[in-house]
Amino acid sequence: MTKETIIKELKKVAGADKDKARLFADVIRDIIVEGLTSDGIVKIKGLGTFKVIEVKARKSVNVNTGAEIEIAAHKKVTFTAENQLADEVNEPFSNMEVVNLGESGETVKKEKKPAEEKPAVAEKEIEKVPETSDADIPKEDEAMRRLDEDAESLKGILAMINGPLTVNQENQEAEPEQIEPVVNSTIHDEQEEEVVEQKQPVKPLALAVTYESDEPVASVPVVSHESLQTVVPEKNYESTMQTRPQSIDLGPAPKIKSNYWKTVAIIVALLLSGGVAVWYLFLSDNALDFGRGSKRITKMEKPKMSAEEKEKARQVELERIKEEAREMGNDEDDSTYVYTGIKKPGNNEPLPDGNALAVVRVKDGDRLMSLSKQYYGHKMFWVYIYEANIKKLRSPNDLQVGMQLVIPRLDPKLTDIENVESMEKAARMEARYLGN
Amino acid sequence: MNNKELQAKVAEKVGVTQKVAGEMLEAMVKVVTSEVKEEGSSLFFDLGVLEVKTKEQRTMFNPNTGQMMLIPPKNVLGFKQYATVKNLIN
């Protein structure tokens, strides 16, 4: 604002001619300064309050010389806008609210390095193990062998399905990972330990590779543990314990060498493998997916029902969200894009194709926010991941190790950190999911 | 100094009635607010600059409830005084 603009504006006011207007522009500053010096405060209606505050002396550094200097105590003028003006200025962010992120701040701090694709070698090595051991011990579960055969056949079917749609190498390599059942975290850990210990003396190469990939395959190596454990000499067993990398967290059980614990471990492992087999054959959601057109269909009736119910619930949710988006009147297309992308009927686990950026396996310490940060560059977009996996997650904190999560491919507009609207949208969704 | 006193002072110095002085002040406020809203800043005579600043969003920790809160970004109207004013009031 220059004097000219204010003079121009003042001329419109009745009773204020050009000279008066100019005079006003000249004196108003002096009047305000006078008010500030005498009262220390000047209130202007419609604008706000100018106030003089004391500033304490403080130390500072001369940026040129690096010498320490002291800034003497002085007064300064501050300004507080009137509520109405403040609201008008804050217009762009006016619809944003404080969001409760839940207990403690560890979710924000934790961050994991990006999950890397498994090297092809690792896949092969791991797959070989059960075959050889199967030959050695025909006594081992029939179910387990069938499981492997099924996995093979399913892979074939899948390749046929995916074949025409430009399957890339990675897709196929990632396959066994998806077939294998997702085990609840504690079980998973235990199996992991056993697998690691027992395999080491027999196949050091395979083990090294598994470490590299850092993603132990639960269903596969379980087969061999009984026989191998008897083969392993005591000393070897101990030495492997020492060379083990620290990143794998071991329970106290294997450290006790007594036979009692060994037998207990064997029994537990057997129970687990049996459970996994049963789960895989009868209850697995994955089986439903990949079993299309195969002999499994009769067994699938029960899960299918529940899947339909879930689908219904999702439809309702979808409707609600669409409506909301319409109300907001912005980015409607984007939101529908997200949902339709994930909601493929009859396909519970979308493959990493056009709709999914990736399928991640949850590791210890992973959070939706850390995944979001990793894939979209900002933690605020975790809601989209949550949305894409809402079937599996009862709540945003329901992540379990070994779980497979789909990272949806989002419109870049939606995940633009610079864009205020996209951030607001994410914040709104976040508020809804957190129940605020 | 509240708005009324300001009005009286203006009336006295400019030589108009208080009513006209009030209208003048209103006109001035209108110019300033519209400038702030449209351009984000306004030179407030020779006193300083009224400026819209954007505060980044931040997380806040409530030690009593142990909860993390996400504070959204906010636009705030701030004022930066000129050095001349600093000298005048000190």
mmCIF file of N, CA, C and O in Angstrom, chain A residues 1 6 9-10 13-14 16 20 23-24 27-29 31-35 39 41-47 50 74-77 79 85 88-90 92-93 96-105 380, chain B residues 1-3 5-6 9-10 13-16 20 23-25 27-29 31-33 35 37 42-47 50 52 54 59 66-70 72-75 77 79 81 85 88-90:
data_model
loop_
_atom_site.group_PDB
_atom_site.id
_atom_site.type_symbol
_atom_site.label_atom_id
_atom_site.label_comp_id
_atom_site.label_asym_id
_atom_site.label_seq_id
_atom_site.Cartn_x
_atom_site.Cartn_y
_atom_site.Cartn_z
ATOM 1 N N MET A 1 0.844 -1.196 0.000
ATOM 2 C CA MET A 1 0.000 0.000 0.000
ATOM 3 C C MET A 1 0.879 1.246 0.000
ATOM 4 O O MET A 1 1.732 1.415 0.863
ATOM 5 N N ILE A 6 -3.907 4.867 -0.867
ATOM 6 C CA ILE A 6 -4.785 5.207 0.262
ATOM 7 C C ILE A 6 -5.472 6.544 0.009
ATOM 8 O O ILE A 6 -6.655 6.713 0.317
ATOM 9 N N GLU A 9 -8.309 5.980 -2.328
ATOM 10 C CA GLU A 9 -9.427 5.311 -1.662
ATOM 11 C C GLU A 9 -10.179 6.279 -0.735
ATOM 12 O O GLU A 9 -11.400 6.253 -0.639
ATOM 13 N N LEU A 10 -9.390 7.171 -0.094
ATOM 14 C CA LEU A 10 -9.992 8.076 0.881
ATOM 15 C C LEU A 10 -10.868 9.122 0.206
ATOM 16 O O LEU A 10 -11.809 9.636 0.792
ATOM 17 N N VAL A 13 -14.487 8.619 0.255
ATOM 18 C CA VAL A 13 -15.239 8.821 1.490
ATOM 19 C C VAL A 13 -15.771 10.250 1.532
ATOM 20 O O VAL A 13 -15.053 11.209 1.267
ATOM 21 N N ALA A 14 -17.023 10.370 1.894
ATOM 22 C CA ALA A 14 -17.652 11.686 1.927
ATOM 23 C C ALA A 14 -16.955 12.596 2.934
ATOM 24 O O ALA A 14 -16.548 12.172 4.003
ATOM 25 N N ALA A 16 -14.124 13.995 2.744
ATOM 26 C CA ALA A 16 -12.669 13.964 2.740
ATOM 27 C C ALA A 16 -12.180 14.374 1.363
ATOM 28 O O ALA A 16 -12.185 13.573 0.434
ATOM 29 N N LYS A 20 -7.337 16.682 2.575
ATOM 30 C CA LYS A 20 -7.567 15.972 3.832
ATOM 31 C C LYS A 20 -7.017 14.547 3.729
ATOM 32 O O LYS A 20 -6.387 14.026 4.661
ATOM 33 N N LEU A 23 -3.345 14.597 3.934
ATOM 34 C CA LEU A 23 -2.961 14.887 5.308
ATOM 35 C C LEU A 23 -3.105 13.634 6.184
ATOM 36 O O LEU A 23 -2.223 13.306 6.983
ATOM 37 N N PHE A 24 -4.216 12.956 5.972
ATOM 38 C CA PHE A 24 -4.453 11.720 6.731
ATOM 39 C C PHE A 24 -3.309 10.728 6.522
ATOM 40 O O PHE A 24 -2.754 10.172 7.468
ATOM 41 N N VAL A 27 -0.262 11.833 8.467
ATOM 42 C CA VAL A 27 -0.244 11.850 9.924
ATOM 43 C C VAL A 27 -0.522 10.488 10.561
ATOM 44 O O VAL A 27 -0.155 10.267 11.713
ATOM 45 N N ILE A 28 -1.180 9.607 9.812
ATOM 46 C CA ILE A 28 -1.620 8.351 10.440
ATOM 47 C C ILE A 28 -0.450 7.579 11.041
ATOM 48 O O ILE A 28 -0.551 7.010 12.127
ATOM 49 N N ARG A 29 0.671 7.602 10.333
ATOM 50 C CA ARG A 29 1.838 6.893 10.846
ATOM 51 C C ARG A 29 2.301 7.490 12.175
ATOM 52 O O ARG A 29 2.570 6.761 13.135
ATOM 53 N N ILE A 31 0.539 9.202 14.225
ATOM 54 C CA ILE A 31 -0.446 8.943 15.270
ATOM 55 C C ILE A 31 -0.252 7.550 15.864
ATOM 56 O O ILE A 31 -0.272 7.367 17.091
ATOM 57 N N ILE A 32 -0.049 6.596 14.981
ATOM 58 C CA ILE A 32 0.134 5.218 15.463
ATOM 59 C C ILE A 32 1.400 5.115 16.312
ATOM 60 O O ILE A 32 1.401 4.502 17.383
ATOM 61 N N VAL A 33 2.466 5.722 15.822
ATOM 62 C CA VAL A 33 3.721 5.675 16.577
ATOM 63 C C VAL A 33 3.546 6.344 17.940
ATOM 64 O O VAL A 33 4.019 5.843 18.963
ATOM 65 N N GLU A 34 2.809 7.435 17.920
ATOM 66 C CA GLU A 34 2.556 8.144 19.175
ATOM 67 C C GLU A 34 1.793 7.250 20.148
ATOM 68 O O GLU A 34 2.130 7.145 21.328
ATOM 69 N N GLY A 35 0.774 6.611 19.612
ATOM 70 C CA GLY A 35 -0.001 5.691 20.449
ATOM 71 C C GLY A 35 0.868 4.575 20.995
ATOM 72 O O GLY A 35 0.755 4.182 22.161
ATOM 73 N N ASP A 39 1.025 4.551 24.936
ATOM 74 C CA ASP A 39 0.244 3.474 25.554
ATOM 75 C C ASP A 39 0.883 2.096 25.352
ATOM 76 O O ASP A 39 0.590 1.151 26.082
ATOM 77 N N ILE A 41 0.191 0.324 22.881
ATOM 78 C CA ILE A 41 -0.777 -0.502 22.162
ATOM 79 C C ILE A 41 -1.674 0.382 21.304
ATOM 80 O O ILE A 41 -2.041 1.486 21.715
ATOM 81 N N VAL A 42 -1.962 -0.066 20.098
ATOM 82 C CA VAL A 42 -2.892 0.644 19.230
ATOM 83 C C VAL A 42 -3.820 -0.376 18.602
ATOM 84 O O VAL A 42 -3.385 -1.325 17.964
ATOM 85 N N LYS A 43 -5.111 -0.152 18.821
ATOM 86 C CA LYS A 43 -6.093 -1.063 18.236
ATOM 87 C C LYS A 43 -6.745 -0.405 17.046
ATOM 88 O O LYS A 43 -7.206 0.737 17.130
ATOM 89 N N ILE A 44 -6.780 -1.108 15.955
ATOM 90 C CA ILE A 44 -7.462 -0.594 14.776
ATOM 91 C C ILE A 44 -8.592 -1.547 14.435
ATOM 92 O O ILE A 44 -8.352 -2.739 14.207
ATOM 93 N N LYS A 45 -9.773 -1.022 14.420
ATOM 94 C CA LYS A 45 -10.937 -1.868 14.201
ATOM 95 C C LYS A 45 -10.891 -2.477 12.791
ATOM 96 O O LYS A 45 -10.604 -1.772 11.819
ATOM 97 N N GLY A 46 -11.180 -3.747 12.712
ATOM 98 C CA GLY A 46 -11.206 -4.418 11.415
ATOM 99 C C GLY A 46 -9.849 -4.937 10.998
ATOM 100 O O GLY A 46 -9.737 -5.724 10.063
ATOM 101 N N LEU A 47 -8.797 -4.505 11.673
ATOM 102 C CA LEU A 47 -7.455 -4.949 11.290
ATOM 103 C C LEU A 47 -6.837 -5.781 12.406
ATOM 104 O O LEU A 47 -6.595 -6.977 12.238
ATOM 105 N N PHE A 50 -1.751 -3.494 17.265
ATOM 106 C CA PHE A 50 -0.294 -3.319 17.281
ATOM 107 C C PHE A 50 0.119 -3.140 18.732
ATOM 108 O O PHE A 50 -0.511 -2.405 19.477
ATOM 109 N N HIS A 74 15.597 -4.589 23.770
ATOM 110 C CA HIS A 74 14.923 -3.497 23.073
ATOM 111 C C HIS A 74 13.425 -3.790 23.014
ATOM 112 O O HIS A 74 12.962 -4.825 23.465
ATOM 113 N N LYS A 75 12.723 -2.861 22.445
ATOM 114 C CA LYS A 75 11.280 -3.052 22.265
ATOM 115 C C LYS A 75 11.006 -3.314 20.799
ATOM 116 O O LYS A 75 11.764 -2.896 19.923
ATOM 117 N N LYS A 76 9.901 -4.008 20.569
ATOM 118 C CA LYS A 76 9.523 -4.184 19.167
ATOM 119 C C LYS A 76 8.016 -4.233 19.020
ATOM 120 O O LYS A 76 7.286 -4.504 19.980
ATOM 121 N N VAL A 77 7.588 -3.928 17.807
ATOM 122 C CA VAL A 77 6.152 -3.865 17.546
ATOM 123 C C VAL A 77 5.671 -5.217 17.032
ATOM 124 O O VAL A 77 6.260 -5.788 16.110
ATOM 125 N N PHE A 79 2.117 -7.559 15.929
ATOM 126 C CA PHE A 79 0.767 -7.359 15.411
ATOM 127 C C PHE A 79 -0.035 -8.636 15.575
ATOM 128 O O PHE A 79 0.448 -9.728 15.286
ATOM 129 N N LEU A 85 -10.243 -11.376 10.460
ATOM 130 C CA LEU A 85 -9.190 -11.243 9.459
ATOM 131 C C LEU A 85 -8.281 -12.470 9.474
ATOM 132 O O LEU A 85 -7.890 -12.992 8.422
ATOM 133 N N GLU A 88 -9.915 -15.202 7.681
ATOM 134 C CA GLU A 88 -9.921 -14.998 6.237
ATOM 135 C C GLU A 88 -8.553 -15.298 5.631
ATOM 136 O O GLU A 88 -8.453 -15.856 4.544
ATOM 137 N N VAL A 89 -7.516 -14.933 6.357
ATOM 138 C CA VAL A 89 -6.163 -15.204 5.872
ATOM 139 C C VAL A 89 -5.909 -16.710 5.853
ATOM 140 O O VAL A 89 -5.249 -17.242 4.976
ATOM 141 N N ASN A 90 -6.472 -17.404 6.828
ATOM 142 C CA ASN A 90 -6.230 -18.844 6.955
ATOM 143 C C ASN A 90 -7.198 -19.664 6.113
ATOM 144 O O ASN A 90 -7.286 -20.878 6.260
ATOM 145 N N PRO A 92 -7.274 -21.056 3.180
ATOM 146 C CA PRO A 92 -6.882 -22.298 2.492
ATOM 147 C C PRO A 92 -6.815 -23.507 3.403
ATOM 148 O O PRO A 92 -7.010 -24.632 2.970
ATOM 149 N N PHE A 93 -6.523 -23.287 4.693
ATOM 150 C CA PHE A 93 -6.365 -24.434 5.597
ATOM 151 C C PHE A 93 -7.522 -24.531 6.586
ATOM 152 O O PHE A 93 -7.455 -25.271 7.554
ATOM 153 N N MET A 96 -9.005 -27.875 7.851
ATOM 154 C CA MET A 96 -8.139 -28.903 8.422
ATOM 155 C C MET A 96 -8.243 -28.885 9.940
ATOM 156 O O MET A 96 -8.341 -27.831 10.558
ATOM 157 N N GLU A 97 -8.205 -30.076 10.481
ATOM 158 C CA GLU A 97 -8.332 -30.169 11.938
ATOM 159 C C GLU A 97 -7.151 -30.916 12.521
ATOM 160 O O GLU A 97 -6.444 -31.637 11.823
ATOM 161 N N VAL A 98 -7.006 -30.771 13.811
ATOM 162 C CA VAL A 98 -5.943 -31.487 14.507
ATOM 163 C C VAL A 98 -6.258 -32.982 14.461
ATOM 164 O O VAL A 98 -7.374 -33.402 14.713
ATOM 165 N N VAL A 99 -5.261 -33.760 14.111
ATOM 166 C CA VAL A 99 -5.466 -35.194 13.977
ATOM 167 C C VAL A 99 -4.729 -35.910 15.100
ATOM 168 O O VAL A 99 -3.566 -35.623 15.369
ATOM 169 N N ASN A 100 -5.426 -36.824 15.707
ATOM 170 C CA ASN A 100 -4.790 -37.613 16.762
ATOM 171 C C ASN A 100 -4.064 -38.793 16.144
ATOM 172 O O ASN A 100 -4.664 -39.616 15.459
ATOM 173 N N LEU A 101 -2.779 -38.865 16.386
ATOM 174 C CA LEU A 101 -2.002 -39.949 15.777
ATOM 175 C C LEU A 101 -1.908 -41.150 16.690
ATOM 176 O O LEU A 101 -1.256 -42.127 16.359
ATOM 177 N N GLY A 102 -2.508 -41.111 17.845
ATOM 178 C CA GLY A 102 -2.491 -42.261 18.736
ATOM 179 C C GLY A 102 -1.351 -42.194 19.725
ATOM 180 O O GLY A 102 -0.666 -41.194 19.849
ATOM 181 N N GLU A 103 -1.175 -43.310 20.422
ATOM 182 C CA GLU A 103 -0.221 -43.353 21.527
ATOM 183 C C GLU A 103 1.200 -43.173 21.042
ATOM 184 O O GLU A 103 1.587 -43.716 20.026
ATOM 185 N N SER A 104 1.960 -42.416 21.777
ATOM 186 C CA SER A 104 3.401 -42.236 21.629
ATOM 187 C C SER A 104 3.859 -41.995 20.204
ATOM 188 O O SER A 104 3.156 -42.264 19.263
ATOM 189 N N GLY A 105 5.068 -41.504 20.089
ATOM 190 C CA GLY A 105 5.512 -41.059 18.784
ATOM 191 C C GLY A 105 6.362 -42.027 18.006
ATOM 192 O O GLY A 105 6.932 -41.671 17.000
ATOM 193 N N MET A 380 1.873 -39.171 5.379
ATOM 194 C CA MET A 380 0.448 -38.839 5.419
ATOM 195 C C MET A 380 -0.392 -39.740 4.520
ATOM 196 O O MET A 380 -1.587 -39.890 4.708
ATOM 197 N N MET B 1 -4.070 2.625 23.223
ATOM 198 C CA MET B 1 -4.929 3.463 22.381
ATOM 199 C C MET B 1 -5.924 2.586 21.629
ATOM 200 O O MET B 1 -5.500 1.747 20.827
ATOM 201 N N ASN B 2 -7.175 2.748 21.956
ATOM 202 C CA ASN B 2 -8.161 1.932 21.240
ATOM 203 C C ASN B 2 -8.677 2.671 20.010
ATOM 204 O O ASN B 2 -8.252 3.794 19.716
ATOM 205 N N ASN B 3 -9.595 2.057 19.336
ATOM 206 C CA ASN B 3 -10.025 2.597 18.059
ATOM 207 C C ASN B 3 -10.646 3.984 18.204
ATOM 208 O O ASN B 3 -10.457 4.851 17.358
ATOM 209 N N GLU B 5 -10.025 6.307 20.498
ATOM 210 C CA GLU B 5 -8.983 7.309 20.742
ATOM 211 C C GLU B 5 -8.237 7.620 19.452
ATOM 212 O O GLU B 5 -7.919 8.768 19.160
ATOM 213 N N LEU B 6 -7.998 6.577 18.709
ATOM 214 C CA LEU B 6 -7.312 6.750 17.422
ATOM 215 C C LEU B 6 -8.128 7.660 16.527
ATOM 216 O O LEU B 6 -7.596 8.591 15.895
ATOM 217 N N LYS B 9 -7.973 11.219 17.592
ATOM 218 C CA LYS B 9 -6.669 11.785 17.268
ATOM 219 C C LYS B 9 -6.612 12.164 15.791
ATOM 220 O O LYS B 9 -6.100 13.243 15.431
ATOM 221 N N VAL B 10 -7.089 11.258 14.961
ATOM 222 C CA VAL B 10 -7.085 11.525 13.524
ATOM 223 C C VAL B 10 -7.939 12.748 13.231
ATOM 224 O O VAL B 10 -7.538 13.654 12.470
ATOM 225 N N LYS B 13 -6.062 15.901 14.197
ATOM 226 C CA LYS B 13 -4.888 16.261 13.389
ATOM 227 C C LYS B 13 -5.258 16.627 11.969
ATOM 228 O O LYS B 13 -4.643 17.502 11.356
ATOM 229 N N VAL B 14 -6.235 15.911 11.406
ATOM 230 C CA VAL B 14 -6.591 16.163 10.016
ATOM 231 C C VAL B 14 -7.581 17.325 9.919
ATOM 232 O O VAL B 14 -7.660 18.006 8.893
ATOM 233 N N GLY B 15 -8.323 17.534 10.986
ATOM 234 C CA GLY B 15 -9.277 18.625 10.976
ATOM 235 C C GLY B 15 -10.608 18.243 10.381
ATOM 236 O O GLY B 15 -11.184 18.982 9.597
ATOM 237 N N VAL B 16 -11.044 17.032 10.694
ATOM 238 C CA VAL B 16 -12.364 16.598 10.234
ATOM 239 C C VAL B 16 -13.171 16.162 11.449
ATOM 240 O O VAL B 16 -12.634 16.047 12.554
ATOM 241 N N VAL B 20 -16.127 11.354 10.110
ATOM 242 C CA VAL B 20 -15.350 11.254 8.871
ATOM 243 C C VAL B 20 -14.032 10.540 9.139
ATOM 244 O O VAL B 20 -13.587 9.716 8.340
ATOM 245 N N GLU B 23 -14.583 6.966 9.133
ATOM 246 C CA GLU B 23 -14.747 6.452 7.768
ATOM 247 C C GLU B 23 -13.410 6.330 7.069
ATOM 248 O O GLU B 23 -13.155 5.375 6.332
ATOM 249 N N MET B 24 -12.553 7.325 7.302
ATOM 250 C CA MET B 24 -11.214 7.278 6.702
ATOM 251 C C MET B 24 -10.454 6.045 7.182
ATOM 252 O O MET B 24 -9.826 5.342 6.385
ATOM 253 N N LEU B 25 -10.538 5.816 8.495
ATOM 254 C CA LEU B 25 -9.841 4.651 9.037
ATOM 255 C C LEU B 25 -10.396 3.357 8.435
ATOM 256 O O LEU B 25 -9.645 2.450 8.075
ATOM 257 N N ALA B 27 -11.796 2.994 5.545
ATOM 258 C CA ALA B 27 -11.335 2.888 4.162
ATOM 259 C C ALA B 27 -9.903 2.370 4.118
ATOM 260 O O ALA B 27 -9.548 1.509 3.299
ATOM 261 N N MET B 28 -9.094 2.881 5.048
ATOM 262 C CA MET B 28 -7.696 2.443 5.104
ATOM 263 C C MET B 28 -7.626 0.940 5.411
ATOM 264 O O MET B 28 -6.907 0.187 4.758
ATOM 265 N N VAL B 29 -8.405 0.513 6.396
ATOM 266 C CA VAL B 29 -8.410 -0.906 6.781
ATOM 267 C C VAL B 29 -8.837 -1.777 5.605
ATOM 268 O O VAL B 29 -8.286 -2.844 5.364
ATOM 269 N N VAL B 31 -8.431 -1.173 2.438
ATOM 270 C CA VAL B 31 -7.330 -1.282 1.479
ATOM 271 C C VAL B 31 -6.305 -2.303 1.978
ATOM 272 O O VAL B 31 -5.856 -3.186 1.239
ATOM 273 N N VAL B 32 -5.953 -2.169 3.255
ATOM 274 C CA VAL B 32 -4.918 -3.057 3.804
ATOM 275 C C VAL B 32 -5.365 -4.520 3.751
ATOM 276 O O VAL B 32 -4.638 -5.399 3.287
ATOM 277 N N THR B 33 -6.589 -4.799 4.215
ATOM 278 C CA THR B 33 -7.020 -6.202 4.264
ATOM 279 C C THR B 33 -7.139 -6.799 2.872
ATOM 280 O O THR B 33 -6.758 -7.949 2.647
ATOM 281 N N GLU B 35 -5.446 -5.974 0.299
ATOM 282 C CA GLU B 35 -4.090 -6.223 -0.207
ATOM 283 C C GLU B 35 -3.490 -7.476 0.418
ATOM 284 O O GLU B 35 -2.855 -8.283 -0.249
ATOM 285 N N LYS B 37 -5.048 -10.018 1.596
ATOM 286 C CA LYS B 37 -5.710 -11.231 1.130
ATOM 287 C C LYS B 37 -5.321 -11.579 -0.298
ATOM 288 O O LYS B 37 -5.156 -12.732 -0.657
ATOM 289 N N SER B 42 1.296 -6.408 2.713
ATOM 290 C CA SER B 42 0.916 -5.013 2.524
ATOM 291 C C SER B 42 1.896 -4.142 3.288
ATOM 292 O O SER B 42 2.206 -4.401 4.442
ATOM 293 N N LEU B 43 2.389 -3.106 2.605
ATOM 294 C CA LEU B 43 3.259 -2.161 3.306
ATOM 295 C C LEU B 43 2.368 -1.265 4.140
ATOM 296 O O LEU B 43 1.490 -0.578 3.605
ATOM 297 N N PHE B 44 2.560 -1.280 5.432
ATOM 298 C CA PHE B 44 1.679 -0.516 6.298
ATOM 299 C C PHE B 44 2.311 0.837 6.577
ATOM 300 O O PHE B 44 3.059 1.002 7.530
ATOM 301 N N PHE B 45 2.008 1.782 5.706
ATOM 302 C CA PHE B 45 2.628 3.108 5.753
ATOM 303 C C PHE B 45 4.142 2.956 5.884
ATOM 304 O O PHE B 45 4.726 2.118 5.196
ATOM 305 N N ASP B 46 4.719 3.717 6.768
ATOM 306 C CA ASP B 46 6.169 3.560 6.932
ATOM 307 C C ASP B 46 6.479 2.819 8.220
ATOM 308 O O ASP B 46 7.560 2.957 8.794
ATOM 309 N N LEU B 47 5.510 2.054 8.680
ATOM 310 C CA LEU B 47 5.699 1.353 9.950
ATOM 311 C C LEU B 47 6.356 -0.013 9.754
ATOM 312 O O LEU B 47 7.207 -0.429 10.526
ATOM 313 N N LEU B 50 2.891 -5.834 6.728
ATOM 314 C CA LEU B 50 1.958 -6.872 7.164
ATOM 315 C C LEU B 50 2.060 -8.005 6.158
ATOM 316 O O LEU B 50 1.922 -7.794 4.955
ATOM 317 N N VAL B 52 1.492 -12.341 5.219
ATOM 318 C CA VAL B 52 0.909 -13.654 5.525
ATOM 319 C C VAL B 52 2.015 -14.693 5.516
ATOM 320 O O VAL B 52 2.745 -14.837 4.536
ATOM 321 N N THR B 54 3.041 -18.785 6.230
ATOM 322 C CA THR B 54 2.484 -20.131 6.351
ATOM 323 C C THR B 54 3.292 -20.929 7.364
ATOM 324 O O THR B 54 4.493 -21.099 7.214
ATOM 325 N N THR B 59 3.918 -32.100 14.409
ATOM 326 C CA THR B 59 3.333 -33.043 15.366
ATOM 327 C C THR B 59 3.579 -32.520 16.770
ATOM 328 O O THR B 59 4.605 -31.917 17.044
ATOM 329 N N GLY B 66 -0.144 -38.719 26.612
ATOM 330 C CA GLY B 66 0.789 -39.570 25.871
ATOM 331 C C GLY B 66 0.418 -39.735 24.424
ATOM 332 O O GLY B 66 0.772 -40.703 23.785
ATOM 333 N N GLN B 67 -0.312 -38.770 23.896
ATOM 334 C CA GLN B 67 -0.766 -38.925 22.520
ATOM 335 C C GLN B 67 -0.061 -37.958 21.592
ATOM 336 O O GLN B 67 0.303 -36.854 21.975
ATOM 337 N N MET B 68 0.125 -38.417 20.363
ATOM 338 C CA MET B 68 0.711 -37.560 19.335
ATOM 339 C C MET B 68 -0.425 -36.894 18.574
ATOM 340 O O MET B 68 -1.386 -37.545 18.190
ATOM 341 N N MET B 69 -0.289 -35.617 18.371
ATOM 342 C CA MET B 69 -1.297 -34.908 17.591
ATOM 343 C C MET B 69 -0.619 -34.293 16.376
ATOM 344 O O MET B 69 0.524 -33.854 16.442
ATOM 345 N N LEU B 70 -1.342 -34.287 15.280
ATOM 346 C CA LEU B 70 -0.829 -33.657 14.066
ATOM 347 C C LEU B 70 -1.511 -32.298 13.921
ATOM 348 O O LEU B 70 -2.721 -32.222 13.772
ATOM 349 N N PRO B 72 -2.316 -29.163 11.825
ATOM 350 C CA PRO B 72 -2.307 -28.827 10.396
ATOM 351 C C PRO B 72 -1.593 -27.511 10.131
ATOM 352 O O PRO B 72 -1.398 -26.707 11.050
ATOM 353 N N PRO B 73 -1.200 -27.273 8.882
ATOM 354 C CA PRO B 73 -0.556 -26.000 8.540
ATOM 355 C C PRO B 73 -1.515 -24.838 8.739
ATOM 356 O O PRO B 73 -2.727 -25.015 8.758
ATOM 357 N N LYS B 74 -0.968 -23.654 8.878
ATOM 358 C CA LYS B 74 -1.806 -22.501 9.183
ATOM 359 C C LYS B 74 -1.206 -21.242 8.562
ATOM 360 O O LYS B 74 0.015 -21.099 8.507
ATOM 361 N N ASN B 75 -2.077 -20.395 8.096
ATOM 362 C CA ASN B 75 -1.641 -19.092 7.599
ATOM 363 C C ASN B 75 -1.836 -18.062 8.693
ATOM 364 O O ASN B 75 -2.909 -17.975 9.278
ATOM 365 N N LEU B 77 -1.178 -13.933 9.882
ATOM 366 C CA LEU B 77 -0.826 -12.589 9.453
ATOM 367 C C LEU B 77 0.160 -12.007 10.461
ATOM 368 O O LEU B 77 -0.157 -11.859 11.636
ATOM 369 N N PHE B 79 3.555 -9.183 11.353
ATOM 370 C CA PHE B 79 3.990 -7.809 11.104
ATOM 371 C C PHE B 79 5.485 -7.701 11.343
ATOM 372 O O PHE B 79 6.010 -8.218 12.326
ATOM 373 N N GLN B 81 8.371 -4.884 11.631
ATOM 374 C CA GLN B 81 8.551 -3.437 11.753
ATOM 375 C C GLN B 81 9.779 -2.977 10.961
ATOM 376 O O GLN B 81 10.718 -3.728 10.745
ATOM 377 N N VAL B 85 10.995 2.546 12.861
ATOM 378 C CA VAL B 85 10.014 2.430 13.938
ATOM 379 C C VAL B 85 10.687 1.922 15.201
ATOM 380 O O VAL B 85 10.415 2.382 16.316
ATOM 381 N N LEU B 88 12.216 4.672 16.846
ATOM 382 C CA LEU B 88 11.255 5.615 17.404
ATOM 383 C C LEU B 88 10.707 5.145 18.747
ATOM 384 O O LEU B 88 10.516 5.945 19.662
ATOM 385 N N ILE B 89 10.423 3.882 18.873
ATOM 386 C CA ILE B 89 9.798 3.407 20.105
ATOM 387 C C ILE B 89 10.802 3.077 21.192
ATOM 388 O O ILE B 89 10.428 2.887 22.339
ATOM 389 N N ASN B 90 12.056 2.996 20.847
ATOM 390 C CA ASN B 90 13.035 2.655 21.874
ATOM 391 C C ASN B 90 13.582 3.923 22.547
ATOM 392 O O ASN B 90 13.589 4.983 21.960
#
